[in-house]
Amino acid sequence: MDVGVFLGSQYGPQQDIYAAFQGMVEQTRLIRDNGYDAIWLGQHFLSAPEQYLQTTPLLGRLAAEAGDMWLGTNLLLLPLLNPVDVAEQYATMDIITGGKLILGVGLGYRDEEFKAFQLNKKDRVGRLVEGVEILKRLWTEENVSFEGKHFTLDNVTISPRPLQKPRPQIWFGATADKAIQRAALQGDAWIATSMTEWGEMERQVALYRKTREEAGLPNDNGFAKCVELFVGDDKESALREAEPYIGAKYKAYYSWGMGNNVPGNSGADISNFAELTRNRFIVGGVDDVIEECLYHRDTLGVTHLIVRLNFPGMPMELVRRSIERFGKEVIPAIR
């Protein structure tokens, strides 16, 4: 099982944003030097009063510190974007990273983002599907023509193309069953959310694999699972240290409506942090964390674990300690 880190690029309104950016550069070096395999960045727009550094330029800067790690988007909000621009930008990104790019894409869910881009949120699935088809073709073909409901191309070619051949992989973030089936059929892999309870995940993993098998597609690429994670001295102290940061982040998520499409018990009642984390996040001492990571590997079948170790407002000392501890004491036990 590979292990990557989701680097949160959202910061509070009072934080020094340049210092926060410098902290992300430092974290990238720490992650590189402590045995991790990848770095992932997300995307949002109009997050005020929170400050959210944008994905594409930030990923390009962090690539300079990443060494041999993969770099990925988790997730790029493709329905908000023009796929020609994305194809060109991320062909360049693949070159910058030395052919180590994974493009993770998702639907988006915030009404204000779609309104600001003058798009109908109801069109997001169609724009995602057409956008992915266009990306694949622009990265692998010349003289591309396309006639869709949302996009039209007439005999166009991008240059340069990505370094990876035939193209970088496109992974789909998905939470609802229909989205998971779409990921199975149109994506190279699925990125599962951190919000779904693990018991529900077992059912969804079976759905993903069955959908690929019935379509005659291989399951050898595995899938990724996002997990909020904090390593402390023991379970009790880890919960106490993590709650002010992970708890606040999930209050923001639910205020944005992120939990609306999560099947089963989505954890919308976030008043009890210990209950919110149970069978959803990994917060504990080293032995607790190893046990729950092995559950992801051996029971769920996760092949790419994406952990978030930094949260808005978390002191750099805590972030650094968690990155180093997980890298040195957990990763060797879960490979």
mmCIF file of C-alpha atoms in Angstrom:
data_model
loop_
_atom_site.group_PDB
_atom_site.id
_atom_site.type_symbol
_atom_site.label_atom_id
_atom_site.label_comp_id
_atom_site.label_asym_id
_atom_site.label_seq_id
_atom_site.Cartn_x
_atom_site.Cartn_y
_atom_site.Cartn_z
ATOM 1 C CA MET A 1 0.000 0.000 0.000
ATOM 2 C CA ASP A 2 1.394 3.374 -1.052
ATOM 3 C CA VAL A 3 1.001 6.315 1.315
ATOM 4 C CA GLY A 4 0.516 9.897 0.193
ATOM 5 C CA VAL A 5 -0.244 13.072 2.111
ATOM 6 C CA PHE A 6 -3.075 15.464 1.375
ATOM 7 C CA LEU A 7 -1.626 18.890 2.080
ATOM 8 C CA GLY A 8 -4.436 21.186 3.122
ATOM 9 C CA SER A 9 -3.962 24.649 1.626
ATOM 10 C CA GLN A 10 -6.784 26.343 3.565
ATOM 11 C CA TYR A 11 -5.851 28.795 6.307
ATOM 12 C CA GLY A 12 -7.704 31.029 8.730
ATOM 13 C CA PRO A 13 -8.354 34.701 8.004
ATOM 14 C CA GLN A 14 -5.849 35.855 10.627
ATOM 15 C CA GLN A 15 -2.988 33.597 9.542
ATOM 16 C CA ASP A 16 0.060 34.996 7.777
ATOM 17 C CA ILE A 17 -0.529 33.430 4.370
ATOM 18 C CA TYR A 18 3.086 33.724 3.223
ATOM 19 C CA ALA A 19 4.280 31.989 6.382
ATOM 20 C CA ALA A 20 1.616 29.325 5.796
ATOM 21 C CA PHE A 21 2.896 28.810 2.255
ATOM 22 C CA GLN A 22 6.458 28.498 3.544
ATOM 23 C CA GLY A 23 5.150 25.913 5.989
ATOM 24 C CA MET A 24 3.758 23.881 3.094
ATOM 25 C CA VAL A 25 7.169 23.931 1.426
ATOM 26 C CA GLU A 26 8.741 22.722 4.684
ATOM 27 C CA GLN A 27 6.081 20.011 5.046
ATOM 28 C CA THR A 28 6.796 18.803 1.510
ATOM 29 C CA ARG A 29 10.460 18.342 2.400
ATOM 30 C CA LEU A 30 9.517 16.514 5.606
ATOM 31 C CA ILE A 31 7.134 14.244 3.729
ATOM 32 C CA ARG A 32 9.781 13.524 1.096
ATOM 33 C CA ASP A 33 12.400 12.699 3.725
ATOM 34 C CA ASN A 34 10.143 10.434 5.811
ATOM 35 C CA GLY A 35 9.252 7.720 3.331
ATOM 36 C CA TYR A 36 5.984 8.885 1.765
ATOM 37 C CA ASP A 37 5.043 8.243 -1.857
ATOM 38 C CA ALA A 38 2.928 11.215 -2.944
ATOM 39 C CA ILE A 39 1.630 14.706 -2.219
ATOM 40 C CA TRP A 40 -1.951 15.724 -3.017
ATOM 41 C CA LEU A 41 -3.631 19.142 -3.169
ATOM 42 C CA GLY A 42 -7.312 20.065 -3.284
ATOM 43 C CA GLN A 43 -9.175 22.940 -4.890
ATOM 44 C CA HIS A 44 -11.848 25.426 -3.867
ATOM 45 C CA PHE A 45 -12.780 28.919 -4.931
ATOM 46 C CA LEU A 46 -14.360 31.796 -2.993
ATOM 47 C CA SER A 47 -13.498 30.406 0.432
ATOM 48 C CA ALA A 48 -13.402 33.805 2.205
ATOM 49 C CA PRO A 49 -12.996 34.564 5.030
ATOM 50 C CA GLU A 50 -10.799 31.448 4.924
ATOM 51 C CA GLN A 51 -7.701 31.727 2.721
ATOM 52 C CA TYR A 52 -7.253 28.954 0.128
ATOM 53 C CA LEU A 53 -4.090 28.760 -1.981
ATOM 54 C CA GLN A 54 -4.802 27.716 -5.544
ATOM 55 C CA THR A 55 -3.847 24.259 -6.721
ATOM 56 C CA THR A 56 -2.003 24.585 -10.007
ATOM 57 C CA PRO A 57 0.691 27.153 -9.130
ATOM 58 C CA LEU A 58 1.150 25.644 -5.672
ATOM 59 C CA LEU A 59 1.617 22.135 -7.066
ATOM 60 C CA GLY A 60 4.221 23.460 -9.480
ATOM 61 C CA ARG A 61 6.169 25.057 -6.626
ATOM 62 C CA LEU A 62 5.997 21.975 -4.410
ATOM 63 C CA ALA A 63 7.207 19.807 -7.297
ATOM 64 C CA ALA A 64 10.622 21.422 -6.850
ATOM 65 C CA GLU A 65 10.829 19.902 -3.340
ATOM 66 C CA ALA A 66 9.127 16.565 -4.005
ATOM 67 C CA GLY A 67 12.034 14.450 -5.215
ATOM 68 C CA ASP A 68 10.726 11.143 -6.572
ATOM 69 C CA MET A 69 7.267 11.466 -5.040
ATOM 70 C CA TRP A 70 4.138 11.539 -7.166
ATOM 71 C CA LEU A 71 2.074 14.723 -7.166
ATOM 72 C CA GLY A 72 -1.682 14.721 -7.560
ATOM 73 C CA THR A 73 -4.829 16.798 -7.404
ATOM 74 C CA ASN A 74 -7.444 15.690 -4.889
ATOM 75 C CA LEU A 75 -9.567 17.008 -6.371
ATOM 76 C CA LEU A 76 -9.500 19.391 -9.333
ATOM 77 C CA LEU A 77 -13.035 20.745 -9.831
ATOM 78 C CA LEU A 78 -13.190 19.919 -13.523
ATOM 79 C CA PRO A 79 -16.849 20.941 -14.117
ATOM 80 C CA LEU A 80 -15.887 24.538 -13.284
ATOM 81 C CA LEU A 81 -12.991 24.574 -15.738
ATOM 82 C CA ASN A 82 -12.337 24.540 -19.472
ATOM 83 C CA PRO A 83 -10.820 21.156 -20.384
ATOM 84 C CA VAL A 84 -8.538 22.674 -23.028
ATOM 85 C CA ASP A 85 -6.933 24.866 -20.379
ATOM 86 C CA VAL A 86 -6.688 21.917 -17.973
ATOM 87 C CA ALA A 87 -5.144 19.717 -20.679
ATOM 88 C CA GLU A 88 -2.444 22.301 -21.405
ATOM 89 C CA GLN A 89 -1.776 23.234 -17.773
ATOM 90 C CA TYR A 90 -1.450 19.645 -16.605
ATOM 91 C CA ALA A 91 0.534 18.476 -19.607
ATOM 92 C CA THR A 92 3.007 21.123 -18.484
ATOM 93 C CA MET A 93 2.669 19.931 -14.884
ATOM 94 C CA ASP A 94 3.485 16.375 -15.948
ATOM 95 C CA ILE A 95 6.657 17.683 -17.559
ATOM 96 C CA ILE A 96 7.562 19.735 -14.463
ATOM 97 C CA THR A 97 7.118 16.673 -12.227
ATOM 98 C CA GLY A 98 9.137 14.418 -14.515
ATOM 99 C CA GLY A 99 6.113 12.316 -15.431
ATOM 100 C CA LYS A 100 4.900 11.888 -11.842
ATOM 101 C CA LEU A 101 1.456 13.518 -12.103
ATOM 102 C CA ILE A 102 -1.921 11.996 -11.192
ATOM 103 C CA LEU A 103 -4.945 14.124 -12.071
ATOM 104 C CA GLY A 104 -7.733 13.574 -9.569
ATOM 105 C CA VAL A 105 -11.036 15.161 -10.591
ATOM 106 C CA GLY A 106 -14.349 15.693 -8.841
ATOM 107 C CA LEU A 107 -17.785 17.215 -9.345
ATOM 108 C CA GLY A 108 -17.679 19.996 -6.770
ATOM 109 C CA TYR A 109 -20.597 20.673 -4.468
ATOM 110 C CA ARG A 110 -20.628 24.349 -3.411
ATOM 111 C CA ASP A 111 -23.416 26.419 -4.957
ATOM 112 C CA GLU A 112 -21.452 29.668 -4.765
ATOM 113 C CA GLU A 113 -18.647 28.262 -6.906
ATOM 114 C CA PHE A 114 -20.996 27.313 -9.742
ATOM 115 C CA LYS A 115 -22.841 30.636 -9.526
ATOM 116 C CA ALA A 116 -19.608 32.621 -9.683
ATOM 117 C CA PHE A 117 -18.485 30.705 -12.779
ATOM 118 C CA GLN A 118 -21.940 31.329 -14.302
ATOM 119 C CA LEU A 119 -22.617 27.609 -14.548
ATOM 120 C CA ASN A 120 -25.665 25.539 -13.682
ATOM 121 C CA LYS A 121 -24.779 23.072 -10.940
ATOM 122 C CA LYS A 122 -27.179 20.589 -12.565
ATOM 123 C CA ASP A 123 -24.754 20.374 -15.510
ATOM 124 C CA ARG A 124 -21.784 19.282 -13.420
ATOM 125 C CA VAL A 125 -21.976 15.560 -14.266
ATOM 126 C CA GLY A 126 -22.204 16.251 -17.997
ATOM 127 C CA ARG A 127 -19.346 18.739 -17.856
ATOM 128 C CA LEU A 128 -17.213 16.259 -15.896
ATOM 129 C CA VAL A 129 -17.855 13.399 -18.317
ATOM 130 C CA GLU A 130 -17.233 15.516 -21.420
ATOM 131 C CA GLY A 131 -14.224 17.183 -19.808
ATOM 132 C CA VAL A 132 -12.537 13.869 -19.031
ATOM 133 C CA GLU A 133 -13.136 12.587 -22.564
ATOM 134 C CA ILE A 134 -11.597 15.757 -23.982
ATOM 135 C CA LEU A 135 -8.578 15.516 -21.666
ATOM 136 C CA LYS A 136 -7.890 11.944 -22.705
ATOM 137 C CA ARG A 137 -8.140 12.786 -26.394
ATOM 138 C CA LEU A 138 -6.090 15.991 -26.259
ATOM 139 C CA TRP A 139 -3.336 14.178 -24.380
ATOM 140 C CA THR A 140 -3.154 11.303 -26.875
ATOM 141 C CA GLU A 141 -4.430 12.525 -30.273
ATOM 142 C CA GLU A 142 -3.848 15.221 -32.852
ATOM 143 C CA ASN A 143 -6.519 17.207 -34.692
ATOM 144 C CA VAL A 144 -9.204 16.568 -32.095
ATOM 145 C CA SER A 145 -12.806 17.420 -32.919
ATOM 146 C CA PHE A 146 -15.563 17.093 -30.342
ATOM 147 C CA GLU A 147 -19.247 17.974 -30.337
ATOM 148 C CA GLY A 148 -20.917 17.772 -26.939
ATOM 149 C CA LYS A 149 -23.624 19.503 -24.975
ATOM 150 C CA HIS A 150 -21.130 21.608 -23.043
ATOM 151 C CA PHE A 151 -17.961 21.746 -25.143
ATOM 152 C CA THR A 152 -17.134 21.907 -28.849
ATOM 153 C CA LEU A 153 -13.708 21.494 -30.446
ATOM 154 C CA ASP A 154 -12.824 21.728 -34.118
ATOM 155 C CA ASN A 155 -9.595 20.089 -35.249
ATOM 156 C CA VAL A 156 -7.362 21.189 -32.344
ATOM 157 C CA THR A 157 -4.010 19.887 -31.095
ATOM 158 C CA ILE A 158 -2.133 20.724 -27.900
ATOM 159 C CA SER A 159 1.647 20.898 -27.640
ATOM 160 C CA PRO A 160 3.593 19.787 -25.732
ATOM 161 C CA ARG A 161 1.862 16.655 -24.613
ATOM 162 C CA PRO A 162 2.386 15.003 -21.217
ATOM 163 C CA LEU A 163 5.606 13.160 -20.509
ATOM 164 C CA GLN A 164 3.754 9.987 -19.425
ATOM 165 C CA LYS A 165 2.665 7.700 -22.231
ATOM 166 C CA PRO A 166 -0.013 7.328 -23.248
ATOM 167 C CA ARG A 167 -1.100 9.975 -20.697
ATOM 168 C CA PRO A 168 -1.289 10.741 -16.953
ATOM 169 C CA GLN A 169 -3.856 8.730 -15.054
ATOM 170 C CA ILE A 170 -7.186 10.367 -14.226
ATOM 171 C CA TRP A 171 -8.660 9.336 -10.880
ATOM 172 C CA PHE A 172 -12.247 10.142 -9.926
ATOM 173 C CA GLY A 173 -13.248 11.325 -6.483
ATOM 174 C CA ALA A 174 -16.626 9.789 -5.648
ATOM 175 C CA THR A 175 -18.892 9.408 -2.626
ATOM 176 C CA ALA A 176 -22.366 8.428 -3.872
ATOM 177 C CA ASP A 177 -22.960 5.038 -5.515
ATOM 178 C CA LYS A 178 -23.652 6.493 -8.979
ATOM 179 C CA ALA A 179 -20.464 8.513 -8.807
ATOM 180 C CA ILE A 180 -18.502 5.406 -7.785
ATOM 181 C CA GLN A 181 -19.871 3.532 -10.791
ATOM 182 C CA ARG A 182 -18.866 6.471 -12.996
ATOM 183 C CA ALA A 183 -15.375 6.341 -11.477
ATOM 184 C CA ALA A 184 -15.201 2.615 -12.201
ATOM 185 C CA LEU A 185 -16.194 3.018 -15.847
ATOM 186 C CA GLN A 186 -14.477 6.258 -16.836
ATOM 187 C CA GLY A 187 -11.609 6.713 -14.409
ATOM 188 C CA ASP A 188 -8.281 4.976 -14.056
ATOM 189 C CA ALA A 189 -8.935 4.677 -10.310
ATOM 190 C CA TRP A 190 -11.332 5.809 -7.593
ATOM 191 C CA ILE A 191 -10.511 8.176 -4.729
ATOM 192 C CA ALA A 192 -12.829 7.427 -1.802
ATOM 193 C CA THR A 193 -13.808 10.138 0.655
ATOM 194 C CA SER A 194 -12.719 10.398 4.268
ATOM 195 C CA MET A 195 -16.325 10.974 5.355
ATOM 196 C CA THR A 196 -17.821 7.559 4.630
ATOM 197 C CA GLU A 197 -17.905 5.070 7.506
ATOM 198 C CA TRP A 198 -15.703 2.031 6.989
ATOM 199 C CA GLY A 199 -18.558 -0.478 7.066
ATOM 200 C CA GLU A 200 -20.256 1.412 4.250
ATOM 201 C CA MET A 201 -16.911 1.537 2.449
ATOM 202 C CA GLU A 202 -16.791 -2.271 2.298
ATOM 203 C CA ARG A 203 -20.070 -2.270 0.348
ATOM 204 C CA GLN A 204 -18.874 0.512 -1.948
ATOM 205 C CA VAL A 205 -15.562 -1.220 -2.678
ATOM 206 C CA ALA A 206 -17.523 -4.295 -3.773
ATOM 207 C CA LEU A 207 -19.703 -2.082 -5.997
ATOM 208 C CA TYR A 208 -16.644 -0.464 -7.580
ATOM 209 C CA ARG A 209 -14.961 -3.777 -8.332
ATOM 210 C CA LYS A 210 -18.159 -5.396 -9.616
ATOM 211 C CA THR A 211 -18.808 -2.464 -11.952
ATOM 212 C CA ARG A 212 -15.339 -2.744 -13.461
ATOM 213 C CA GLU A 213 -15.539 -6.513 -13.775
ATOM 214 C CA GLU A 214 -18.926 -6.403 -15.515
ATOM 215 C CA ALA A 215 -17.521 -3.875 -17.990
ATOM 216 C CA GLY A 216 -14.506 -6.088 -18.705
ATOM 217 C CA LEU A 217 -12.107 -3.646 -17.047
ATOM 218 C CA PRO A 218 -9.153 -4.753 -14.898
ATOM 219 C CA ASN A 219 -9.020 -4.097 -11.152
ATOM 220 C CA ASP A 220 -5.233 -4.167 -10.994
ATOM 221 C CA ASN A 221 -4.850 -0.400 -10.488
ATOM 222 C CA GLY A 222 -6.504 -0.563 -7.066
ATOM 223 C CA PHE A 223 -8.089 2.506 -5.513
ATOM 224 C CA ALA A 224 -7.283 5.312 -3.100
ATOM 225 C CA LYS A 225 -8.847 6.169 0.247
ATOM 226 C CA CYS A 226 -8.607 9.552 1.960
ATOM 227 C CA VAL A 227 -8.253 9.473 5.739
ATOM 228 C CA GLU A 228 -8.002 12.214 8.339
ATOM 229 C CA LEU A 229 -5.166 11.086 10.589
ATOM 230 C CA PHE A 230 -3.334 12.199 13.698
ATOM 231 C CA VAL A 231 -0.659 10.269 15.599
ATOM 232 C CA GLY A 232 -0.349 11.055 19.299
ATOM 233 C CA ASP A 233 1.128 9.362 22.344
ATOM 234 C CA ASP A 234 -2.070 7.396 22.966
ATOM 235 C CA LYS A 235 -5.730 7.376 21.954
ATOM 236 C CA GLU A 236 -6.950 9.764 24.634
ATOM 237 C CA SER A 237 -4.284 12.409 24.161
ATOM 238 C CA ALA A 238 -4.473 12.157 20.366
ATOM 239 C CA LEU A 239 -8.222 12.835 20.413
ATOM 240 C CA ARG A 240 -7.676 15.778 22.730
ATOM 241 C CA GLU A 241 -4.906 17.279 20.588
ATOM 242 C CA ALA A 242 -6.652 16.749 17.243
ATOM 243 C CA GLU A 243 -10.192 17.845 18.114
ATOM 244 C CA PRO A 244 -9.727 21.637 17.872
ATOM 245 C CA TYR A 245 -8.423 21.316 14.317
ATOM 246 C CA ILE A 246 -10.168 18.329 12.707
ATOM 247 C CA GLY A 247 -13.443 19.174 14.445
ATOM 248 C CA ALA A 248 -13.368 22.771 13.191
ATOM 249 C CA LYS A 249 -12.594 21.613 9.662
ATOM 250 C CA TYR A 250 -15.605 19.311 9.588
ATOM 251 C CA LYS A 251 -17.906 22.010 10.899
ATOM 252 C CA ALA A 252 -16.815 24.056 7.874
ATOM 253 C CA TYR A 253 -17.306 21.079 5.522
ATOM 254 C CA TYR A 254 -20.834 20.449 6.719
ATOM 255 C CA SER A 255 -21.702 24.150 6.532
ATOM 256 C CA TRP A 256 -20.647 23.957 2.858
ATOM 257 C CA GLY A 257 -22.926 20.953 2.296
ATOM 258 C CA MET A 258 -20.177 18.376 1.734
ATOM 259 C CA GLY A 259 -21.936 15.695 3.769
ATOM 260 C CA ASN A 260 -25.127 15.718 1.714
ATOM 261 C CA ASN A 261 -24.128 12.884 -0.635
ATOM 262 C CA VAL A 262 -22.413 10.619 1.891
ATOM 263 C CA PRO A 263 -24.283 7.303 2.181
ATOM 264 C CA GLY A 264 -25.163 5.705 5.493
ATOM 265 C CA ASN A 265 -24.361 7.596 8.675
ATOM 266 C CA SER A 266 -22.503 10.598 7.301
ATOM 267 C CA GLY A 267 -21.470 11.904 10.698
ATOM 268 C CA ALA A 268 -23.490 15.095 10.294
ATOM 269 C CA ASP A 269 -23.801 15.265 14.094
ATOM 270 C CA ILE A 270 -20.317 16.530 14.801
ATOM 271 C CA SER A 271 -20.869 17.562 18.411
ATOM 272 C CA ASN A 272 -19.101 14.428 19.712
ATOM 273 C CA PHE A 273 -15.608 14.297 18.248
ATOM 274 C CA ALA A 274 -14.836 10.753 19.440
ATOM 275 C CA GLU A 275 -18.009 9.504 17.731
ATOM 276 C CA LEU A 276 -17.205 11.457 14.564
ATOM 277 C CA THR A 277 -13.786 9.810 14.321
ATOM 278 C CA ARG A 278 -14.908 6.237 15.077
ATOM 279 C CA ASN A 279 -14.754 4.055 11.932
ATOM 280 C CA ARG A 280 -14.138 7.167 9.881
ATOM 281 C CA PHE A 281 -10.841 8.846 10.833
ATOM 282 C CA ILE A 282 -7.610 7.463 12.297
ATOM 283 C CA VAL A 283 -6.686 9.229 15.532
ATOM 284 C CA GLY A 284 -4.646 7.486 18.206
ATOM 285 C CA GLY A 285 -1.282 6.245 19.366
ATOM 286 C CA VAL A 286 1.126 4.468 17.037
ATOM 287 C CA ASP A 287 -0.325 0.994 17.659
ATOM 288 C CA ASP A 288 -3.901 2.247 17.116
ATOM 289 C CA VAL A 289 -2.895 3.912 13.867
ATOM 290 C CA ILE A 290 -1.038 0.855 12.562
ATOM 291 C CA GLU A 291 -4.019 -1.399 13.311
ATOM 292 C CA GLU A 292 -6.485 0.845 11.512
ATOM 293 C CA CYS A 293 -4.188 1.409 8.522
ATOM 294 C CA LEU A 294 -3.831 -2.371 8.182
ATOM 295 C CA TYR A 295 -7.632 -2.642 8.175
ATOM 296 C CA HIS A 296 -7.638 -0.297 5.181
ATOM 297 C CA ARG A 297 -4.999 -2.369 3.427
ATOM 298 C CA ASP A 298 -6.129 -5.898 4.263
ATOM 299 C CA THR A 299 -9.916 -5.639 4.631
ATOM 300 C CA LEU A 300 -10.895 -2.741 2.386
ATOM 301 C CA GLY A 301 -8.134 -3.504 -0.122
ATOM 302 C CA VAL A 302 -6.869 0.074 -0.306
ATOM 303 C CA THR A 303 -3.758 0.351 -2.470
ATOM 304 C CA HIS A 304 -3.191 4.108 -2.150
ATOM 305 C CA LEU A 305 -3.758 5.616 1.305
ATOM 306 C CA ILE A 306 -4.051 9.419 1.273
ATOM 307 C CA VAL A 307 -3.682 10.815 4.776
ATOM 308 C CA ARG A 308 -4.228 14.378 5.922
ATOM 309 C CA LEU A 309 -1.905 15.267 8.772
ATOM 310 C CA ASN A 310 -2.248 19.057 8.757
ATOM 311 C CA PHE A 311 -5.433 21.005 9.451
ATOM 312 C CA PRO A 312 -6.330 24.714 9.494
ATOM 313 C CA GLY A 313 -4.840 26.392 12.546
ATOM 314 C CA MET A 314 -2.779 23.389 13.663
ATOM 315 C CA PRO A 315 0.610 24.515 15.007
ATOM 316 C CA MET A 316 3.535 23.535 12.823
ATOM 317 C CA GLU A 317 5.075 21.675 15.762
ATOM 318 C CA LEU A 318 2.111 19.263 15.860
ATOM 319 C CA VAL A 319 2.101 18.868 12.082
ATOM 320 C CA ARG A 320 5.824 18.157 11.990
ATOM 321 C CA ARG A 321 5.594 15.640 14.816
ATOM 322 C CA SER A 322 2.727 13.757 13.169
ATOM 323 C CA ILE A 323 4.450 13.657 9.760
ATOM 324 C CA GLU A 324 7.680 12.322 11.249
ATOM 325 C CA ARG A 325 6.042 9.867 13.611
ATOM 326 C CA PHE A 326 3.783 8.387 10.959
ATOM 327 C CA GLY A 327 6.658 8.152 8.496
ATOM 328 C CA LYS A 328 9.121 6.522 10.880
ATOM 329 C CA GLU A 329 6.868 4.363 13.065
ATOM 330 C CA VAL A 330 3.804 3.552 10.961
ATOM 331 C CA ILE A 331 4.744 3.410 7.278
ATOM 332 C CA PRO A 332 7.315 0.585 7.710
ATOM 333 C CA ALA A 333 4.583 -1.531 9.362
ATOM 334 C CA ILE A 334 1.933 -1.048 6.661
ATOM 335 C CA ARG A 335 3.815 -1.370 3.396
#
